[in-house]
Amino acid sequence: RKEVEQDPGPFNVPEGATVAFNCTYSNSASQSFFWYRQDCRKEPKLLMSVYSSGNEDGRFTAQLNRASQYISLLIRDSKLSDSATYLCVVNMGGGGATNKLIFGTGTLLAVQP
Amino acid sequence: EADIYQTPRYLVIGTGKKITLECSQTMGHDKMYWYQQDPGMELHLIHYSYGVNSTEKGDLSSESTVSRIRTEHFPLTLESARPSHTSQYLCASSRGVLTGELFFGEGSRLTVL
Protein backbone atom coordinates (compact mmCIF):
# COMPACT_ATOMS: atom_id res chain seq x y z
CA ARG A 1 0.00 0.00 0.00
CA LYS A 2 1.31 3.45 -0.89
CA GLU A 3 2.03 5.82 1.98
CA VAL A 4 -0.11 8.54 0.41
CA GLU A 5 -2.95 7.67 -1.98
CA GLN A 6 -5.06 9.88 -4.17
CA ASP A 7 -7.63 9.33 -6.89
CA PRO A 8 -5.67 10.31 -10.03
CA GLY A 9 -8.79 11.60 -11.81
CA PRO A 10 -9.13 13.37 -14.12
CA PHE A 11 -11.96 15.34 -12.62
CA ASN A 12 -13.70 17.19 -15.46
CA VAL A 13 -16.01 19.87 -14.04
CA PRO A 14 -17.78 22.92 -15.49
CA GLU A 15 -16.86 26.42 -14.41
CA GLY A 16 -18.59 27.37 -11.19
CA ALA A 17 -18.82 23.80 -9.92
CA THR A 18 -17.73 22.64 -6.48
CA VAL A 19 -15.24 19.80 -6.49
CA ALA A 20 -13.67 17.79 -3.66
CA PHE A 21 -10.54 15.65 -3.56
CA ASN A 22 -9.66 13.12 -0.91
CA CYS A 23 -6.32 11.70 0.08
CA THR A 24 -5.52 8.87 2.49
CA TYR A 25 -2.28 8.27 4.34
CA SER A 26 -1.00 5.09 5.93
CA ASN A 27 1.14 6.30 8.83
CA SER A 28 -0.94 7.27 11.84
CA ALA A 29 2.09 9.08 13.29
CA SER A 30 2.10 11.59 10.43
CA GLN A 31 2.50 15.07 11.79
CA SER A 32 1.51 17.60 9.20
CA PHE A 33 -0.36 17.77 5.95
CA PHE A 34 -0.41 19.98 2.91
CA TRP A 35 -1.92 20.48 -0.52
CA TYR A 36 0.34 21.48 -3.38
CA ARG A 37 -0.65 22.54 -6.87
CA GLN A 38 1.32 21.55 -9.96
CA ASP A 39 0.53 23.03 -13.35
CA CYS A 40 1.32 21.04 -16.47
CA ARG A 41 5.10 20.69 -16.91
CA LYS A 42 5.74 23.11 -14.05
CA GLU A 43 7.11 22.76 -10.55
CA PRO A 44 4.82 22.09 -7.54
CA LYS A 45 3.86 25.03 -5.34
CA LEU A 46 2.37 25.02 -1.87
CA LEU A 47 -1.37 25.73 -2.00
CA MET A 48 -2.23 25.44 1.68
CA SER A 49 -1.47 23.65 4.90
CA VAL A 50 -4.13 21.45 6.48
CA TYR A 51 -4.86 22.09 10.14
CA SER A 52 -6.66 19.76 12.55
CA SER A 53 -9.52 22.19 12.92
CA GLY A 54 -9.88 22.63 9.17
CA ASN A 55 -8.96 25.81 7.36
CA GLU A 56 -10.18 27.96 4.53
CA ASP A 57 -8.43 30.23 2.06
CA GLY A 58 -10.87 31.97 -0.23
CA ARG A 59 -12.57 29.34 -2.37
CA PHE A 60 -10.40 26.55 -0.97
CA THR A 61 -11.17 24.56 2.16
CA ALA A 62 -8.92 21.87 3.60
CA GLN A 63 -9.91 19.36 6.25
CA LEU A 64 -8.15 16.64 8.20
CA ASN A 65 -9.67 13.50 9.67
CA ARG A 66 -7.02 11.84 11.82
CA ALA A 67 -9.27 8.97 12.93
CA SER A 68 -9.82 7.87 9.34
CA GLN A 69 -6.42 9.08 8.15
CA TYR A 70 -7.57 11.21 5.29
CA ILE A 71 -7.42 14.81 4.23
CA SER A 72 -9.63 16.63 1.78
CA LEU A 73 -9.58 19.69 -0.42
CA LEU A 74 -12.77 21.44 -1.48
CA ILE A 75 -12.78 24.00 -4.27
CA ARG A 76 -15.88 26.15 -4.63
CA ASP A 77 -16.90 28.14 -7.70
CA SER A 78 -14.23 26.51 -9.90
CA LYS A 79 -12.35 28.75 -12.33
CA LEU A 80 -10.62 27.77 -15.54
CA SER A 81 -7.37 28.78 -13.85
CA ASP A 82 -7.91 26.09 -11.20
CA SER A 83 -7.07 23.44 -13.81
CA ALA A 84 -3.98 21.69 -12.50
CA THR A 85 -2.82 18.63 -10.61
CA TYR A 86 -3.39 18.79 -6.86
CA LEU A 87 -0.81 16.94 -4.78
CA CYS A 88 -1.51 15.64 -1.30
CA VAL A 89 1.64 15.89 0.82
CA VAL A 90 2.23 14.33 4.23
CA ASN A 91 5.05 14.80 6.69
CA MET A 92 5.67 11.28 7.93
CA GLY A 93 7.59 12.41 10.97
CA GLY A 94 10.27 10.05 12.18
CA GLY A 95 12.24 12.67 13.97
CA GLY A 96 15.62 14.21 13.30
CA ALA A 97 16.97 14.35 9.82
CA THR A 98 14.48 11.85 8.48
CA ASN A 99 11.54 14.22 8.91
CA LYS A 100 10.42 14.33 5.32
CA LEU A 101 7.54 14.98 3.01
CA ILE A 102 5.83 12.24 1.02
CA PHE A 103 3.98 13.31 -2.12
CA GLY A 104 0.90 11.63 -3.52
CA THR A 105 0.55 10.99 -7.25
CA GLY A 106 -1.81 13.92 -7.57
CA THR A 107 -5.37 14.42 -8.75
CA LEU A 108 -5.85 16.08 -12.12
CA LEU A 109 -8.57 18.74 -12.28
CA ALA A 110 -9.80 20.05 -15.63
CA VAL A 111 -12.30 22.91 -15.41
CA GLN A 112 -14.32 23.25 -18.60
CA PRO A 113 -15.79 26.52 -19.90
CA GLU B 1 8.58 33.94 -7.01
CA ALA B 2 10.99 31.53 -5.34
CA ASP B 3 14.69 32.26 -5.75
CA ILE B 4 15.82 28.80 -6.72
CA TYR B 5 17.31 28.07 -10.09
CA GLN B 6 18.10 24.94 -12.03
CA THR B 7 20.22 24.48 -15.12
CA PRO B 8 19.96 23.12 -17.68
CA ARG B 9 16.18 23.16 -18.10
CA TYR B 10 16.39 20.55 -20.85
CA LEU B 11 19.21 18.15 -21.68
CA VAL B 12 19.40 15.44 -24.32
CA ILE B 13 22.54 13.38 -24.04
CA GLY B 14 24.01 10.07 -25.18
CA THR B 15 24.51 6.98 -23.05
CA GLY B 16 27.69 6.92 -21.01
CA LYS B 17 28.13 10.68 -20.70
CA LYS B 18 28.76 12.38 -17.38
CA ILE B 19 26.25 15.08 -16.49
CA THR B 20 25.81 17.57 -13.69
CA LEU B 21 22.50 19.23 -12.94
CA GLU B 22 22.97 22.55 -11.18
CA CYS B 23 20.75 23.94 -8.44
CA SER B 24 21.21 27.23 -6.63
CA GLN B 25 19.06 29.15 -4.16
CA THR B 26 19.47 32.65 -2.78
CA MET B 27 17.11 32.33 0.19
CA GLY B 28 19.73 31.14 2.65
CA HIS B 29 17.89 27.87 3.25
CA ASP B 30 19.87 25.15 5.00
CA LYS B 31 17.70 22.31 3.68
CA MET B 32 17.84 21.28 0.04
CA TYR B 33 16.38 18.34 -1.83
CA TRP B 34 16.41 16.53 -5.16
CA TYR B 35 13.25 14.85 -6.36
CA GLN B 36 12.70 12.71 -9.44
CA GLN B 37 9.34 12.76 -11.20
CA ASP B 38 8.23 10.74 -14.21
CA PRO B 39 5.16 11.91 -16.21
CA GLY B 40 1.92 11.28 -14.30
CA MET B 41 3.81 9.87 -11.34
CA GLU B 42 4.55 11.11 -7.84
CA LEU B 43 7.71 12.89 -6.79
CA HIS B 44 10.33 10.65 -5.25
CA LEU B 45 13.02 11.99 -2.95
CA ILE B 46 16.45 10.86 -4.16
CA HIS B 47 18.81 13.09 -2.13
CA TYR B 48 18.64 15.67 0.61
CA SER B 49 20.94 17.90 2.57
CA TYR B 50 20.43 19.61 5.90
CA GLY B 51 23.43 21.87 5.57
CA VAL B 52 26.95 22.27 4.25
CA ASN B 53 28.86 18.99 4.02
CA SER B 54 25.69 17.04 4.88
CA THR B 55 24.09 14.80 2.24
CA GLU B 56 21.79 11.80 2.58
CA LYS B 57 20.13 9.42 0.16
CA GLY B 58 16.38 9.61 -0.15
CA ASP B 59 13.72 6.94 -0.47
CA LEU B 60 14.26 6.16 -4.12
CA SER B 61 17.54 4.51 -4.97
CA SER B 62 19.49 6.57 -7.44
CA GLU B 63 22.84 6.17 -9.13
CA SER B 64 23.35 9.90 -8.92
CA THR B 65 25.49 11.66 -6.33
CA VAL B 66 25.26 15.11 -4.78
CA SER B 67 27.52 17.53 -2.95
CA ARG B 68 26.92 20.48 -0.65
CA ILE B 69 30.05 22.56 -0.39
CA ARG B 70 28.18 25.87 -0.18
CA THR B 71 24.81 26.62 1.38
CA GLU B 72 23.36 27.98 -1.82
CA HIS B 73 24.55 25.25 -4.20
CA PHE B 74 23.43 21.59 -4.43
CA PRO B 75 24.51 19.98 -7.71
CA LEU B 76 23.54 16.47 -8.78
CA THR B 77 25.90 14.34 -10.86
CA LEU B 78 25.45 11.21 -12.95
CA GLU B 79 28.83 9.69 -13.80
CA SER B 80 27.54 7.59 -16.69
CA ALA B 81 24.08 8.40 -18.00
CA ARG B 82 21.76 5.60 -19.14
CA PRO B 83 18.31 5.65 -20.80
CA SER B 84 16.79 4.57 -17.46
CA HIS B 85 17.90 7.94 -16.05
CA THR B 86 15.51 9.75 -18.39
CA SER B 87 13.21 11.76 -16.11
CA GLN B 88 12.46 15.18 -14.65
CA TYR B 89 14.69 16.21 -11.76
CA LEU B 90 13.34 18.82 -9.38
CA CYS B 91 15.48 20.66 -6.85
CA ALA B 92 13.87 22.24 -3.79
CA SER B 93 14.83 24.07 -0.63
CA SER B 94 13.10 24.87 2.63
CA ARG B 95 13.53 26.50 6.01
CA GLY B 96 12.15 23.39 7.70
CA VAL B 97 10.06 20.32 6.90
CA LEU B 98 7.39 20.94 9.54
CA THR B 99 6.26 24.06 7.73
CA GLY B 100 5.71 21.91 4.65
CA GLU B 101 6.77 24.65 2.32
CA LEU B 102 9.28 23.51 -0.22
CA PHE B 103 10.35 25.98 -2.88
CA PHE B 104 10.97 24.16 -6.13
CA GLY B 105 13.09 25.07 -9.09
CA GLU B 106 11.57 24.76 -12.55
CA GLY B 107 13.16 21.37 -13.05
CA SER B 108 15.70 19.77 -15.36
CA ARG B 109 14.21 17.45 -17.94
CA LEU B 110 16.82 14.85 -18.85
CA THR B 111 16.62 12.55 -21.85
CA VAL B 112 19.32 9.92 -22.31
CA LEU B 113 19.44 8.33 -25.75
PDB file of C-alpha atoms in Angstrom:
ATOM      1  CA  ARG A   1       0.000   0.000   0.000  1.00  0.00           C
ATOM      2  CA  LYS A   2       1.314   3.449  -0.886  1.00  0.00           C
ATOM      3  CA  GLU A   3       2.027   5.824   1.976  1.00  0.00           C
ATOM      4  CA  VAL A   4      -0.111   8.538   0.407  1.00  0.00           C
ATOM      5  CA  GLU A   5      -2.946   7.671  -1.976  1.00  0.00           C
ATOM      6  CA  GLN A   6      -5.055   9.883  -4.171  1.00  0.00           C
ATOM      7  CA  ASP A   7      -7.632   9.334  -6.891  1.00  0.00           C
ATOM      8  CA  PRO A   8      -5.674  10.312 -10.026  1.00  0.00           C
ATOM      9  CA  GLY A   9      -8.787  11.595 -11.812  1.00  0.00           C
ATOM     10  CA  PRO A  10      -9.135  13.366 -14.124  1.00  0.00           C
ATOM     11  CA  PHE A  11     -11.958  15.342 -12.625  1.00  0.00           C
ATOM     12  CA  ASN A  12     -13.702  17.192 -15.457  1.00  0.00           C
ATOM     13  CA  VAL A  13     -16.007  19.872 -14.039  1.00  0.00           C
ATOM     14  CA  PRO A  14     -17.782  22.922 -15.493  1.00  0.00           C
ATOM     15  CA  GLU A  15     -16.859  26.418 -14.413  1.00  0.00           C
ATOM     16  CA  GLY A  16     -18.592  27.370 -11.190  1.00  0.00           C
ATOM     17  CA  ALA A  17     -18.816  23.798  -9.916  1.00  0.00           C
ATOM     18  CA  THR A  18     -17.732  22.639  -6.480  1.00  0.00           C
ATOM     19  CA  VAL A  19     -15.236  19.797  -6.487  1.00  0.00           C
ATOM     20  CA  ALA A  20     -13.674  17.791  -3.663  1.00  0.00           C
ATOM     21  CA  PHE A  21     -10.545  15.651  -3.557  1.00  0.00           C
ATOM     22  CA  ASN A  22      -9.656  13.115  -0.907  1.00  0.00           C
ATOM     23  CA  CYS A  23      -6.320  11.699   0.081  1.00  0.00           C
ATOM     24  CA  THR A  24      -5.522   8.871   2.488  1.00  0.00           C
ATOM     25  CA  TYR A  25      -2.285   8.271   4.335  1.00  0.00           C
ATOM     26  CA  SER A  26      -0.996   5.094   5.929  1.00  0.00           C
ATOM     27  CA  ASN A  27       1.137   6.297   8.832  1.00  0.00           C
ATOM     28  CA  SER A  28      -0.937   7.268  11.841  1.00  0.00           C
ATOM     29  CA  ALA A  29       2.091   9.077  13.290  1.00  0.00           C
ATOM     30  CA  SER A  30       2.100  11.588  10.431  1.00  0.00           C
ATOM     31  CA  GLN A  31       2.501  15.067  11.794  1.00  0.00           C
ATOM     32  CA  SER A  32       1.513  17.602   9.198  1.00  0.00           C
ATOM     33  CA  PHE A  33      -0.358  17.769   5.947  1.00  0.00           C
ATOM     34  CA  PHE A  34      -0.408  19.979   2.911  1.00  0.00           C
ATOM     35  CA  TRP A  35      -1.916  20.481  -0.517  1.00  0.00           C
ATOM     36  CA  TYR A  36       0.344  21.481  -3.381  1.00  0.00           C
ATOM     37  CA  ARG A  37      -0.648  22.543  -6.868  1.00  0.00           C
ATOM     38  CA  GLN A  38       1.324  21.547  -9.960  1.00  0.00           C
ATOM     39  CA  ASP A  39       0.531  23.032 -13.350  1.00  0.00           C
ATOM     40  CA  CYS A  40       1.317  21.037 -16.471  1.00  0.00           C
ATOM     41  CA  ARG A  41       5.096  20.686 -16.912  1.00  0.00           C
ATOM     42  CA  LYS A  42       5.742  23.111 -14.052  1.00  0.00           C
ATOM     43  CA  GLU A  43       7.113  22.758 -10.547  1.00  0.00           C
ATOM     44  CA  PRO A  44       4.825  22.086  -7.545  1.00  0.00           C
ATOM     45  CA  LYS A  45       3.863  25.026  -5.340  1.00  0.00           C
ATOM     46  CA  LEU A  46       2.368  25.024  -1.868  1.00  0.00           C
ATOM     47  CA  LEU A  47      -1.371  25.730  -2.002  1.00  0.00           C
ATOM     48  CA  MET A  48      -2.227  25.439   1.677  1.00  0.00           C
ATOM     49  CA  SER A  49      -1.466  23.651   4.896  1.00  0.00           C
ATOM     50  CA  VAL A  50      -4.125  21.445   6.480  1.00  0.00           C
ATOM     51  CA  TYR A  51      -4.858  22.091  10.142  1.00  0.00           C
ATOM     52  CA  SER A  52      -6.656  19.763  12.546  1.00  0.00           C
ATOM     53  CA  SER A  53      -9.525  22.194  12.921  1.00  0.00           C
ATOM     54  CA  GLY A  54      -9.877  22.634   9.168  1.00  0.00           C
ATOM     55  CA  ASN A  55      -8.962  25.813   7.358  1.00  0.00           C
ATOM     56  CA  GLU A  56     -10.184  27.962   4.528  1.00  0.00           C
ATOM     57  CA  ASP A  57      -8.434  30.233   2.061  1.00  0.00           C
ATOM     58  CA  GLY A  58     -10.872  31.973  -0.225  1.00  0.00           C
ATOM     59  CA  ARG A  59     -12.575  29.337  -2.373  1.00  0.00           C
ATOM     60  CA  PHE A  60     -10.398  26.554  -0.973  1.00  0.00           C
ATOM     61  CA  THR A  61     -11.168  24.555   2.164  1.00  0.00           C
ATOM     62  CA  ALA A  62      -8.920  21.865   3.595  1.00  0.00           C
ATOM     63  CA  GLN A  63      -9.905  19.356   6.245  1.00  0.00           C
ATOM     64  CA  LEU A  64      -8.146  16.639   8.205  1.00  0.00           C
ATOM     65  CA  ASN A  65      -9.671  13.495   9.670  1.00  0.00           C
ATOM     66  CA  ARG A  66      -7.020  11.839  11.823  1.00  0.00           C
ATOM     67  CA  ALA A  67      -9.269   8.970  12.935  1.00  0.00           C
ATOM     68  CA  SER A  68      -9.816   7.868   9.342  1.00  0.00           C
ATOM     69  CA  GLN A  69      -6.424   9.082   8.152  1.00  0.00           C
ATOM     70  CA  TYR A  70      -7.571  11.213   5.290  1.00  0.00           C
ATOM     71  CA  ILE A  71      -7.425  14.810   4.229  1.00  0.00           C
ATOM     72  CA  SER A  72      -9.632  16.629   1.778  1.00  0.00           C
ATOM     73  CA  LEU A  73      -9.576  19.693  -0.418  1.00  0.00           C
ATOM     74  CA  LEU A  74     -12.768  21.443  -1.480  1.00  0.00           C
ATOM     75  CA  ILE A  75     -12.779  23.996  -4.268  1.00  0.00           C
ATOM     76  CA  ARG A  76     -15.884  26.147  -4.635  1.00  0.00           C
ATOM     77  CA  ASP A  77     -16.896  28.143  -7.699  1.00  0.00           C
ATOM     78  CA  SER A  78     -14.230  26.511  -9.902  1.00  0.00           C
ATOM     79  CA  LYS A  79     -12.352  28.745 -12.330  1.00  0.00           C
ATOM     80  CA  LEU A  80     -10.620  27.771 -15.544  1.00  0.00           C
ATOM     81  CA  SER A  81      -7.368  28.784 -13.849  1.00  0.00           C
ATOM     82  CA  ASP A  82      -7.907  26.093 -11.201  1.00  0.00           C
ATOM     83  CA  SER A  83      -7.073  23.441 -13.810  1.00  0.00           C
ATOM     84  CA  ALA A  84      -3.975  21.695 -12.501  1.00  0.00           C
ATOM     85  CA  THR A  85      -2.822  18.625 -10.608  1.00  0.00           C
ATOM     86  CA  TYR A  86      -3.392  18.793  -6.855  1.00  0.00           C
ATOM     87  CA  LEU A  87      -0.813  16.938  -4.785  1.00  0.00           C
ATOM     88  CA  CYS A  88      -1.511  15.636  -1.304  1.00  0.00           C
ATOM     89  CA  VAL A  89       1.636  15.890   0.822  1.00  0.00           C
ATOM     90  CA  VAL A  90       2.227  14.331   4.227  1.00  0.00           C
ATOM     91  CA  ASN A  91       5.048  14.802   6.689  1.00  0.00           C
ATOM     92  CA  MET A  92       5.666  11.279   7.926  1.00  0.00           C
ATOM     93  CA  GLY A  93       7.590  12.413  10.970  1.00  0.00           C
ATOM     94  CA  GLY A  94      10.272  10.052  12.183  1.00  0.00           C
ATOM     95  CA  GLY A  95      12.244  12.671  13.970  1.00  0.00           C
ATOM     96  CA  GLY A  96      15.616  14.214  13.302  1.00  0.00           C
ATOM     97  CA  ALA A  97      16.975  14.350   9.822  1.00  0.00           C
ATOM     98  CA  THR A  98      14.477  11.845   8.477  1.00  0.00           C
ATOM     99  CA  ASN A  99      11.537  14.216   8.914  1.00  0.00           C
ATOM    100  CA  LYS A 100      10.417  14.325   5.318  1.00  0.00           C
ATOM    101  CA  LEU A 101       7.541  14.980   3.010  1.00  0.00           C
ATOM    102  CA  ILE A 102       5.832  12.240   1.021  1.00  0.00           C
ATOM    103  CA  PHE A 103       3.985  13.305  -2.119  1.00  0.00           C
ATOM    104  CA  GLY A 104       0.899  11.629  -3.525  1.00  0.00           C
ATOM    105  CA  THR A 105       0.551  10.985  -7.246  1.00  0.00           C
ATOM    106  CA  GLY A 106      -1.810  13.916  -7.570  1.00  0.00           C
ATOM    107  CA  THR A 107      -5.368  14.424  -8.754  1.00  0.00           C
ATOM    108  CA  LEU A 108      -5.851  16.081 -12.118  1.00  0.00           C
ATOM    109  CA  LEU A 109      -8.567  18.737 -12.285  1.00  0.00           C
ATOM    110  CA  ALA A 110      -9.797  20.047 -15.633  1.00  0.00           C
ATOM    111  CA  VAL A 111     -12.302  22.905 -15.407  1.00  0.00           C
ATOM    112  CA  GLN A 112     -14.323  23.248 -18.598  1.00  0.00           C
ATOM    113  CA  PRO A 113     -15.795  26.522 -19.904  1.00  0.00           C
TER     114      PRO A 113
ATOM    115  CA  GLU B   1       8.585  33.944  -7.007  1.00  0.00           C
ATOM    116  CA  ALA B   2      10.989  31.534  -5.345  1.00  0.00           C
ATOM    117  CA  ASP B   3      14.685  32.261  -5.749  1.00  0.00           C
ATOM    118  CA  ILE B   4      15.824  28.804  -6.716  1.00  0.00           C
ATOM    119  CA  TYR B   5      17.311  28.071 -10.093  1.00  0.00           C
ATOM    120  CA  GLN B   6      18.098  24.941 -12.026  1.00  0.00           C
ATOM    121  CA  THR B   7      20.218  24.479 -15.121  1.00  0.00           C
ATOM    122  CA  PRO B   8      19.957  23.124 -17.683  1.00  0.00           C
ATOM    123  CA  ARG B   9      16.179  23.156 -18.100  1.00  0.00           C
ATOM    124  CA  TYR B  10      16.385  20.548 -20.850  1.00  0.00           C
ATOM    125  CA  LEU B  11      19.207  18.153 -21.683  1.00  0.00           C
ATOM    126  CA  VAL B  12      19.405  15.444 -24.324  1.00  0.00           C
ATOM    127  CA  ILE B  13      22.538  13.376 -24.045  1.00  0.00           C
ATOM    128  CA  GLY B  14      24.012  10.074 -25.179  1.00  0.00           C
ATOM    129  CA  THR B  15      24.515   6.983 -23.048  1.00  0.00           C
ATOM    130  CA  GLY B  16      27.690   6.924 -21.006  1.00  0.00           C
ATOM    131  CA  LYS B  17      28.134  10.682 -20.697  1.00  0.00           C
ATOM    132  CA  LYS B  18      28.760  12.379 -17.376  1.00  0.00           C
ATOM    133  CA  ILE B  19      26.253  15.078 -16.495  1.00  0.00           C
ATOM    134  CA  THR B  20      25.809  17.574 -13.688  1.00  0.00           C
ATOM    135  CA  LEU B  21      22.498  19.233 -12.937  1.00  0.00           C
ATOM    136  CA  GLU B  22      22.969  22.548 -11.181  1.00  0.00           C
ATOM    137  CA  CYS B  23      20.752  23.937  -8.438  1.00  0.00           C
ATOM    138  CA  SER B  24      21.214  27.232  -6.627  1.00  0.00           C
ATOM    139  CA  GLN B  25      19.060  29.148  -4.158  1.00  0.00           C
ATOM    140  CA  THR B  26      19.471  32.650  -2.781  1.00  0.00           C
ATOM    141  CA  MET B  27      17.110  32.331   0.189  1.00  0.00           C
ATOM    142  CA  GLY B  28      19.733  31.141   2.650  1.00  0.00           C
ATOM    143  CA  HIS B  29      17.886  27.873   3.252  1.00  0.00           C
ATOM    144  CA  ASP B  30      19.867  25.150   5.000  1.00  0.00           C
ATOM    145  CA  LYS B  31      17.700  22.310   3.679  1.00  0.00           C
ATOM    146  CA  MET B  32      17.835  21.277   0.044  1.00  0.00           C
ATOM    147  CA  TYR B  33      16.383  18.335  -1.826  1.00  0.00           C
ATOM    148  CA  TRP B  34      16.415  16.533  -5.158  1.00  0.00           C
ATOM    149  CA  TYR B  35      13.249  14.853  -6.362  1.00  0.00           C
ATOM    150  CA  GLN B  36      12.697  12.706  -9.437  1.00  0.00           C
ATOM    151  CA  GLN B  37       9.344  12.763 -11.204  1.00  0.00           C
ATOM    152  CA  ASP B  38       8.230  10.737 -14.211  1.00  0.00           C
ATOM    153  CA  PRO B  39       5.156  11.906 -16.215  1.00  0.00           C
ATOM    154  CA  GLY B  40       1.924  11.277 -14.300  1.00  0.00           C
ATOM    155  CA  MET B  41       3.811   9.874 -11.337  1.00  0.00           C
ATOM    156  CA  GLU B  42       4.549  11.107  -7.837  1.00  0.00           C
ATOM    157  CA  LEU B  43       7.709  12.893  -6.785  1.00  0.00           C
ATOM    158  CA  HIS B  44      10.330  10.645  -5.251  1.00  0.00           C
ATOM    159  CA  LEU B  45      13.023  11.995  -2.951  1.00  0.00           C
ATOM    160  CA  ILE B  46      16.449  10.865  -4.162  1.00  0.00           C
ATOM    161  CA  HIS B  47      18.809  13.088  -2.132  1.00  0.00           C
ATOM    162  CA  TYR B  48      18.636  15.666   0.612  1.00  0.00           C
ATOM    163  CA  SER B  49      20.940  17.903   2.573  1.00  0.00           C
ATOM    164  CA  TYR B  50      20.426  19.615   5.898  1.00  0.00           C
ATOM    165  CA  GLY B  51      23.431  21.867   5.575  1.00  0.00           C
ATOM    166  CA  VAL B  52      26.954  22.274   4.250  1.00  0.00           C
ATOM    167  CA  ASN B  53      28.858  18.986   4.016  1.00  0.00           C
ATOM    168  CA  SER B  54      25.693  17.042   4.880  1.00  0.00           C
ATOM    169  CA  THR B  55      24.085  14.799   2.240  1.00  0.00           C
ATOM    170  CA  GLU B  56      21.792  11.802   2.576  1.00  0.00           C
ATOM    171  CA  LYS B  57      20.129   9.415   0.164  1.00  0.00           C
ATOM    172  CA  GLY B  58      16.381   9.615  -0.148  1.00  0.00           C
ATOM    173  CA  ASP B  59      13.717   6.944  -0.471  1.00  0.00           C
ATOM    174  CA  LEU B  60      14.259   6.159  -4.125  1.00  0.00           C
ATOM    175  CA  SER B  61      17.542   4.512  -4.973  1.00  0.00           C
ATOM    176  CA  SER B  62      19.488   6.575  -7.442  1.00  0.00           C
ATOM    177  CA  GLU B  63      22.844   6.170  -9.132  1.00  0.00           C
ATOM    178  CA  SER B  64      23.349   9.904  -8.925  1.00  0.00           C
ATOM    179  CA  THR B  65      25.492  11.658  -6.335  1.00  0.00           C
ATOM    180  CA  VAL B  66      25.260  15.106  -4.776  1.00  0.00           C
ATOM    181  CA  SER B  67      27.517  17.529  -2.952  1.00  0.00           C
ATOM    182  CA  ARG B  68      26.918  20.484  -0.649  1.00  0.00           C
ATOM    183  CA  ILE B  69      30.053  22.563  -0.388  1.00  0.00           C
ATOM    184  CA  ARG B  70      28.183  25.868  -0.175  1.00  0.00           C
ATOM    185  CA  THR B  71      24.807  26.615   1.380  1.00  0.00           C
ATOM    186  CA  GLU B  72      23.364  27.977  -1.823  1.00  0.00           C
ATOM    187  CA  HIS B  73      24.554  25.250  -4.197  1.00  0.00           C
ATOM    188  CA  PHE B  74      23.428  21.592  -4.435  1.00  0.00           C
ATOM    189  CA  PRO B  75      24.514  19.979  -7.705  1.00  0.00           C
ATOM    190  CA  LEU B  76      23.536  16.468  -8.779  1.00  0.00           C
ATOM    191  CA  THR B  77      25.897  14.336 -10.864  1.00  0.00           C
ATOM    192  CA  LEU B  78      25.448  11.214 -12.950  1.00  0.00           C
ATOM    193  CA  GLU B  79      28.830   9.689 -13.804  1.00  0.00           C
ATOM    194  CA  SER B  80      27.535   7.591 -16.692  1.00  0.00           C
ATOM    195  CA  ALA B  81      24.076   8.397 -17.995  1.00  0.00           C
ATOM    196  CA  ARG B  82      21.757   5.601 -19.144  1.00  0.00           C
ATOM    197  CA  PRO B  83      18.309   5.655 -20.801  1.00  0.00           C
ATOM    198  CA  SER B  84      16.795   4.569 -17.459  1.00  0.00           C
ATOM    199  CA  HIS B  85      17.899   7.945 -16.051  1.00  0.00           C
ATOM    200  CA  THR B  86      15.510   9.753 -18.387  1.00  0.00           C
ATOM    201  CA  SER B  87      13.213  11.756 -16.107  1.00  0.00           C
ATOM    202  CA  GLN B  88      12.462  15.179 -14.653  1.00  0.00           C
ATOM    203  CA  TYR B  89      14.692  16.205 -11.765  1.00  0.00           C
ATOM    204  CA  LEU B  90      13.344  18.824  -9.382  1.00  0.00           C
ATOM    205  CA  CYS B  91      15.477  20.664  -6.854  1.00  0.00           C
ATOM    206  CA  ALA B  92      13.867  22.236  -3.786  1.00  0.00           C
ATOM    207  CA  SER B  93      14.826  24.069  -0.629  1.00  0.00           C
ATOM    208  CA  SER B  94      13.101  24.872   2.633  1.00  0.00           C
ATOM    209  CA  ARG B  95      13.528  26.495   6.007  1.00  0.00           C
ATOM    210  CA  GLY B  96      12.148  23.389   7.699  1.00  0.00           C
ATOM    211  CA  VAL B  97      10.063  20.320   6.901  1.00  0.00           C
ATOM    212  CA  LEU B  98       7.386  20.943   9.536  1.00  0.00           C
ATOM    213  CA  THR B  99       6.256  24.060   7.733  1.00  0.00           C
ATOM    214  CA  GLY B 100       5.708  21.914   4.649  1.00  0.00           C
ATOM    215  CA  GLU B 101       6.768  24.646   2.325  1.00  0.00           C
ATOM    216  CA  LEU B 102       9.284  23.512  -0.224  1.00  0.00           C
ATOM    217  CA  PHE B 103      10.352  25.978  -2.878  1.00  0.00           C
ATOM    218  CA  PHE B 104      10.967  24.159  -6.132  1.00  0.00           C
ATOM    219  CA  GLY B 105      13.094  25.068  -9.094  1.00  0.00           C
ATOM    220  CA  GLU B 106      11.570  24.760 -12.553  1.00  0.00           C
ATOM    221  CA  GLY B 107      13.156  21.366 -13.046  1.00  0.00           C
ATOM    222  CA  SER B 108      15.699  19.771 -15.357  1.00  0.00           C
ATOM    223  CA  ARG B 109      14.213  17.455 -17.937  1.00  0.00           C
ATOM    224  CA  LEU B 110      16.824  14.845 -18.847  1.00  0.00           C
ATOM    225  CA  THR B 111      16.625  12.546 -21.852  1.00  0.00           C
ATOM    226  CA  VAL B 112      19.316   9.918 -22.307  1.00  0.00           C
ATOM    227  CA  LEU B 113      19.445   8.330 -25.748  1.00  0.00           C
TER     228      LEU B 113
END
